[in-house]
Every structure is written in structure tokens, then in C-alpha cells.
Amino acid sequence: MSMQRRNKLRVTQSLLSSWLYVFKKDDGYESFLKTLNREKIPVTQAMLDGTRYENCLNNILKGEPLPMDHEWHDPLLEMAVELQGSSQQVVIFRDTVVDGQPILLHGVLDYLREGHIWDCKFSKTYHLNKYLDSPQTAMYLSLVPEAFDFTYIISDGKYVYREKYPREIVPPIEPTIKLFIDFLKKHDLYKIFEEKWRVNN
Amino acid sequence: MAIVAPSNMNFSDKNIIMIISGLPGTGKTTLALSAPDVLLIDTDEGMARVNPAHRKDASVCKTYEEILADIKAAEGHYKTIVIDTCGALIEYMKDWAMRTDPKASKANGGFSLQGYGVIKSEFIRLSAELRKKFNVIYLFHENMTKNDDSLFYELVVEGSTRTLVYQPADLAGHLFIDHSKRYIGFTPTEQYSAKSAYGIRGIIEIPELKDGDANDFLTKLFAKVRKNLETQAQTVAPQKSQYEEVMASVREFVGNIEKPEDVIPCLKALKGLPHALTSEKEGQAAVKARIAELGIVYDKATKTYVYAEEK
């Protein structure tokens, strides 16, 4: 194994999102420490609903019929039409370097087709520009440099909403990772990052 | 049906839906009137505040049904419908829903939760219908709200419809005045909602209108949108056609995987394709899905693909 690979650290959008919650939520720091330490996060009802919605959508995209009386019939149908023919659950890695530190960007795209990326969200409390400051946008556009745009396709169970981010309005992810690393160093957490997020882990 | 290749696509008659929002007095109505051949649906007496030199035809209605009738009558005579303001339009829709749909009224006479469902559906229907015949500009007043230490400019419209009204819009701009100059921001920020598309982004200064100047900012902007769409289509067309060809080969190669020995030749064949757009990543994902379906896994020790149960 090369020295560079041994030193390479993995960064995911979930890790960065968890870090950004430190500044937004009262319990954000404790929650971030759990993510940084790769502890299992308790599954919430919202997460279960999201998984169930996405499973329904993926089954329809694979050709399963959508019953007329399905509780989410209309939004599922609208999304299925838009996402037809896309590749699902596309795992992507990309190397980058931040402040001299080799980083492996890692993400799983919900849907990819013809230069467009979609991420499916199920949110009963969706509001306009909910994902404006999500690091997922910049992270996924960095993972797929040939993509034109990234769209959050969201349902609240009744309607479908979209937040579309063209590449030209999204800054690169590296400056965010730099701030993240600076934060870890300032709070004596960098060693945990090195230990828990090394690529061979 | 008419199938058109991307290289032959013509966007010269594409209709645009746009949201313009701003604090009172920022000049939303005057800006909206700079779109091509406007009919203003004036539910907010906005025309009264416009310099007479820039006024256009307006429809003043008392009910939602009258608005629909005037829009119908405008077909073929106007290119752009301006709804001034969309917040007031939603109020008209609420009144219409309560009169025409029993679900929309509560027993005590108030507006019901189901009523919001009725107007949401009607708003989506109206936008889709309008787009077929006109450019559409929805004007919104804004409120300044304080969130922690930062200010946010929020659309003045019923809370639950705020999110929905953005959906059909191609573009959304926040209009503001800074040091006596007017600007419109198309890139969303933490201070305001906006929507960027077709190469229209960031903050654009709106030239000051002097006596005798043509009020044509949005006419030029819409022309730019159509030009950008055409350029984009022409640039991407060769890549799209190559992508289609490559993806046909990808499907064929991946479909040929039946057993573990087929995987490596397939991966080699995929690597040799002249990839375009995201075809390479989609090809890799297709292989991964196919081998998972067949119960095939990669064996690191032998560096070969094997059936999972053999590992």
C-alpha cells in the first residue's frame, strides 16, 4: 500500500452535514461527535419514511406497478416519469487534496442520467431552499465533474418539489473541507478523524 | 407527434415563467411591464404606481372567474401575462374555492386545510395552462424577517403555498435597491430565495429608466434565455448523441453478463467505449447492479469474480 493511500482520509456529505449542524442545533456538537466516531445514529421515523418512499420509487422504476390507491400515488408517479432510465444508487469516489491532505470524496448518487444528478428526499416539513446550504450539492457535483446540475427532488407525500442547482452557481467542495479540517484541529478532533476516516477503515 | 433532434430544436417561442419579488416600492410592476406584449392582471392596484409612460394594458377583476375569463380573452393578443401580485391571486383563489368546493370551507366558515389542497392544485393547473400560451410573471411582495442575527426576505403569500409557487418558475429574481441603484438577484442566498437557470445567474443591475428610454429589460432578458438555450442545445447535442450510442453498447455488454467469467471482459469493453457525459459512471453502476442480481462478487484474494456462495 502506498504512503499516500495510507494517509488518505474519507469525506462524505453526511460527515460534512453533521459538522454543519454544530452551528445550527443545540445538540449538534454531541451528534457530530457520534458521526465523527462512526457510532450508529438512532433511526428516526422520518428516516424510515424516507427509506420506504425511496424503495417504493425504485421498485416502480424497476417496473413494478403503482397501485391507484397507493398513499403516495401522485408524487411517486411524477418522480418515476422524471427519473425513468436513470442509474440508481451510483457509488462514486474521487481523489482530491485539501491543505496538503489527500482526501477521498465518497458519495452515493440516488439517480444519474445524461449528465444530471438527482437526490430523492422525503420531507413532511419541506420549505423553500431547504437544501441551499447543504454540502451535498457541492460534494456530488465534485464527484461527477461531467454533470451539468444537481437536483433535490422532494416529496411531502402529496406534492413534488424541486431544488435545482446548476453547476455554475455551486462553489467547489474543497474550501468547505478546509474549514472542516480547521475546525477539527482547533477542537482537538483531528486525530479522531485520522483514525476513524482513514481510507482502509 | 413530432420528434426533433437536439441540433434542430428551436427555442424561439419558448414561454418563460418568472417570479419577481421585492419589498414595496422597489419597482416590481415597472420591471414586469418591460416583458414583451404585457397584459397586467392588476389585483394590487400596482399600475397606479407606474410612470404613465410605461403603463400597459391591465385587467382589473373582482373574482377569480373574471381573471380566468380575461386571460382567455388575451390569447393571441398578448405574449406575457403579469400577475400582480401572486399573493393577492391566491386570496382570489381562496374565495373561488370556498364558493365552488364544499371541501374548502370549515363548518364555522373559515378556510379549511383541504381548501389549501384545492388552491395548490389550481395554481399548478393555471401555471401549466398559462405557459402554453404566454410568458408568465408572478409578482410577490416581500417581508423582512429576522432569523437570529440575519435578515431574510420572505414572499408575502400564505405559508403553505409559498413553497409551491416556486415550482413552475424557470427563473426567480429578488429585486432590491442599493445606493439608489436597482438590482435583481437570481442566485439564491441565505438572505433571499431565487432561482437561476439557462445561464441567468448572480446579481444583475437594472438600468435606470430616463425619459424616452424603452422599458425593455425583461424583453432582452427573455431573448437572452432563448439564445442561451439554443447555444446550450447545440453545444450538448453531439455529446447527447454520443451518450445515446455508448449507452446502447453499455446495455448490450452488461446484458451479456451471465456468469463470473463474463465480468472482466465486460469491464474492459466498457473502458474502451468513447464515453460521453456520465455514461462511464452509469456503465459501472449497471455492471454493479447486474452482478449483484446474479449473486456475483469480487474476490480480492484471487482478483477474479466468483459466485458469492463459492467465496
Coordinates of C-alpha atoms in Angstrom, one line a residue, chain B residues 61-292:
Chain B
C61 CA -61.2 41.9 -11.8
K62 CA -63.4 41.2 -8.8
T63 CA -63.3 37.4 -8.9
Y64 CA -61.0 34.6 -9.9
E65 CA -63.5 33.6 -12.6
E66 CA -63.2 37.1 -14.1
I67 CA -59.4 36.8 -14.1
L68 CA -59.7 33.4 -16.0
A69 CA -62.1 35.0 -18.5
D70 CA -59.7 37.9 -19.2
I71 CA -56.8 35.6 -19.6
K72 CA -58.8 33.5 -22.1
A73 CA -59.7 36.7 -24.0
A74 CA -56.0 37.7 -24.1
E75 CA -55.0 34.6 -26.1
G76 CA -53.4 35.7 -29.4
H77 CA -53.3 39.4 -28.4
Y78 CA -50.6 39.4 -25.7
K79 CA -47.3 37.5 -25.2
T80 CA -46.9 38.0 -21.4
I81 CA -49.3 37.8 -18.5
V82 CA -48.2 39.5 -15.3
I83 CA -50.0 38.5 -12.1
D84 CA -49.6 41.5 -9.8
T85 CA -49.5 40.2 -7.1
C86 CA -49.5 36.4 -6.8
G87 CA -50.2 36.7 -3.1
A88 CA -53.5 38.5 -4.0
L89 CA -54.2 35.9 -6.7
I90 CA -54.1 33.2 -4.0
E91 CA -56.7 35.2 -2.0
Y92 CA -58.9 35.3 -5.1
M93 CA -58.4 31.6 -5.5
K94 CA -59.4 31.1 -1.8
D95 CA -62.6 33.0 -2.3
W96 CA -63.3 30.9 -5.5
A97 CA -62.6 27.6 -3.8
M98 CA -64.9 28.5 -0.9
R99 CA -67.7 29.3 -3.3
T100 CA -67.3 26.3 -5.6
D101 CA -65.9 23.5 -3.5
P102 CA -67.5 22.5 -0.2
K103 CA -64.2 20.9 1.0
A104 CA -62.7 24.4 1.1
S105 CA -64.9 25.7 3.9
K106 CA -64.8 24.8 7.5
A107 CA -68.1 24.4 9.3
N108 CA -67.6 27.7 11.1
G109 CA -67.0 29.5 7.7
G110 CA -63.2 29.7 7.7
F111 CA -60.9 28.3 5.1
S112 CA -60.1 24.6 5.6
L113 CA -56.9 22.6 5.3
Q114 CA -58.3 20.7 2.3
G115 CA -59.1 24.1 0.8
Y116 CA -55.3 24.8 0.6
G117 CA -55.0 21.5 -1.3
V118 CA -57.6 22.8 -3.8
I119 CA -55.8 26.1 -4.4
K120 CA -52.4 24.3 -4.7
S121 CA -53.8 22.1 -7.4
E122 CA -55.4 25.0 -9.1
F123 CA -52.2 27.0 -9.0
I124 CA -50.3 24.2 -10.7
R125 CA -53.0 23.8 -13.3
L126 CA -53.2 27.5 -14.0
S127 CA -49.4 27.8 -14.4
A128 CA -49.3 24.9 -16.8
E129 CA -52.2 26.3 -18.8
L130 CA -50.7 29.8 -18.9
R131 CA -47.3 28.6 -20.0
K132 CA -48.8 27.0 -23.2
K133 CA -49.8 30.5 -24.5
F134 CA -47.9 33.2 -22.6
N135 CA -44.8 34.1 -20.7
V136 CA -45.9 34.4 -17.1
I137 CA -44.6 36.8 -14.5
Y138 CA -45.7 36.3 -10.9
L139 CA -45.0 39.3 -8.7
F140 CA -44.7 39.0 -4.9
H141 CA -44.3 41.5 -2.2
E142 CA -41.6 40.6 0.4
N143 CA -41.4 40.9 4.1
M144 CA -38.2 41.2 6.0
T145 CA -37.9 38.7 8.8
K146 CA -35.1 38.4 11.3
N147 CA -33.6 34.9 11.8
D148 CA -31.1 35.0 14.7
D149 CA -28.8 37.9 13.6
S150 CA -29.5 37.7 9.9
L151 CA -32.3 39.2 7.8
F152 CA -34.4 37.2 5.4
Y153 CA -36.7 38.5 2.6
E154 CA -39.7 36.3 2.6
L155 CA -42.5 36.1 0.0
V156 CA -45.8 37.5 1.2
V157 CA -48.2 34.6 0.5
E158 CA -50.0 32.0 2.5
G159 CA -47.3 29.9 4.3
S160 CA -48.2 26.6 2.9
T161 CA -48.3 27.8 -0.7
R162 CA -45.0 29.7 -0.5
T163 CA -43.0 26.6 -1.4
L164 CA -45.4 25.5 -4.2
V165 CA -45.5 28.8 -6.2
Y166 CA -41.7 28.5 -6.9
Q167 CA -42.1 25.1 -8.6
P168 CA -43.3 26.0 -12.1
A169 CA -41.0 29.0 -12.3
D170 CA -38.0 28.9 -14.7
L171 CA -36.4 31.9 -13.1
A172 CA -37.0 33.8 -9.8
G173 CA -35.4 37.1 -9.0
H174 CA -35.2 39.1 -5.8
L175 CA -35.4 42.8 -6.6
F176 CA -33.6 45.3 -4.4
I177 CA -32.3 48.8 -4.2
D178 CA -28.7 49.5 -3.1
H179 CA -27.3 53.1 -3.1
S180 CA -30.2 54.2 -5.4
K181 CA -29.5 51.6 -8.0
R182 CA -31.8 48.7 -8.7
Y183 CA -30.6 45.1 -8.9
I184 CA -32.1 41.7 -9.4
G185 CA -30.5 38.6 -7.8
F186 CA -31.1 35.2 -9.5
T187 CA -28.8 33.1 -7.3
P188 CA -30.5 32.0 -4.0
T189 CA -28.7 33.2 -0.9
E190 CA -29.2 33.0 2.8
Q191 CA -31.0 36.3 2.6
Y192 CA -33.5 35.6 -0.2
S193 CA -35.0 32.9 -2.4
A194 CA -34.2 33.0 -6.1
K195 CA -33.9 30.6 -9.0
S196 CA -31.1 30.5 -11.6
A197 CA -31.4 28.8 -14.9
Y198 CA -30.4 28.9 -18.6
G199 CA -27.2 30.9 -17.7
I200 CA -29.1 33.7 -15.9
R201 CA -27.4 33.9 -12.5
G202 CA -26.0 36.2 -9.9
I203 CA -26.9 39.8 -9.5
I204 CA -27.8 42.0 -12.5
E205 CA -28.1 45.7 -12.4
I206 CA -31.3 47.1 -13.9
P207 CA -30.6 50.3 -15.9
E208 CA -32.3 53.4 -14.7
L209 CA -35.2 54.4 -16.9
K210 CA -34.8 58.0 -18.1
D211 CA -37.4 60.0 -20.1
G212 CA -37.8 58.4 -23.5
D213 CA -36.0 55.2 -22.6
A214 CA -37.6 52.0 -23.7
N215 CA -38.7 49.8 -20.8
D216 CA -37.4 46.5 -22.2
F217 CA -35.2 44.9 -19.6
L218 CA -37.2 41.6 -19.5
T219 CA -37.8 41.5 -23.2
K220 CA -34.0 41.5 -23.6
L221 CA -33.5 39.0 -20.7
F222 CA -36.1 36.6 -22.2
A223 CA -34.3 36.8 -25.6
K224 CA -31.1 36.0 -23.8
V225 CA -32.7 33.0 -22.2
R226 CA -33.8 31.7 -25.6
K227 CA -30.4 32.4 -27.1
N228 CA -28.6 30.6 -24.2
L229 CA -31.0 27.6 -24.6
E230 CA -30.2 27.4 -28.2
T231 CA -26.4 27.6 -27.7
Q232 CA -26.6 25.1 -24.9
A233 CA -28.6 22.6 -27.0
Q234 CA -26.2 23.0 -29.9
T235 CA -23.1 22.5 -27.6
V236 CA -24.6 19.5 -25.9
A237 CA -26.2 17.9 -28.9
P238 CA -23.1 16.0 -30.1
Q239 CA -22.4 14.8 -26.6
K240 CA -26.0 13.6 -26.2
S241 CA -26.0 11.7 -29.4
Q242 CA -22.7 10.0 -28.4
Y243 CA -24.1 9.3 -25.0
E244 CA -27.1 7.5 -26.5
E245 CA -24.8 5.4 -28.7
V246 CA -22.5 4.5 -25.8
M247 CA -25.4 3.7 -23.5
A248 CA -26.8 1.3 -26.1
S249 CA -23.5 -0.5 -26.1
V250 CA -23.4 -0.4 -22.3
R251 CA -26.8 -2.1 -22.1
E252 CA -25.7 -4.8 -24.6
F253 CA -22.4 -5.5 -22.8
V254 CA -24.0 -5.6 -19.4
G255 CA -26.9 -7.8 -20.6
N256 CA -24.3 -10.3 -21.8
I257 CA -23.0 -10.9 -18.3
E258 CA -24.4 -14.3 -17.3
K259 CA -21.6 -15.8 -15.2
P260 CA -18.5 -14.6 -13.3
E261 CA -16.1 -15.1 -16.2
D262 CA -18.1 -12.5 -18.2
V263 CA -17.5 -9.7 -15.8
I264 CA -13.9 -8.7 -16.6
P265 CA -14.3 -8.8 -20.4
C266 CA -17.4 -6.6 -20.0
L267 CA -15.5 -4.1 -17.8
K268 CA -12.7 -4.0 -20.4
A269 CA -15.2 -3.4 -23.2
L270 CA -16.8 -0.6 -21.2
K271 CA -13.5 1.0 -20.6
G272 CA -12.8 1.0 -24.4
L273 CA -16.0 2.9 -25.2
P274 CA -15.9 6.6 -26.3
H275 CA -17.7 7.8 -23.2
A276 CA -19.8 11.0 -23.2
L277 CA -21.5 12.9 -20.4
T278 CA -22.0 10.4 -17.4
S279 CA -22.0 7.2 -19.5
E280 CA -18.9 5.8 -17.9
K281 CA -20.2 6.1 -14.3
E282 CA -23.6 4.8 -15.4
G283 CA -21.9 1.8 -17.1
Q284 CA -20.0 0.9 -14.0
A285 CA -23.3 1.2 -12.0
A286 CA -25.0 -1.0 -14.4
V287 CA -22.3 -3.7 -14.1
K288 CA -22.6 -3.5 -10.3
A289 CA -26.3 -3.9 -10.4
R290 CA -26.1 -6.8 -12.8
I291 CA -23.5 -8.8 -10.8
A292 CA -25.5 -8.2 -7.6

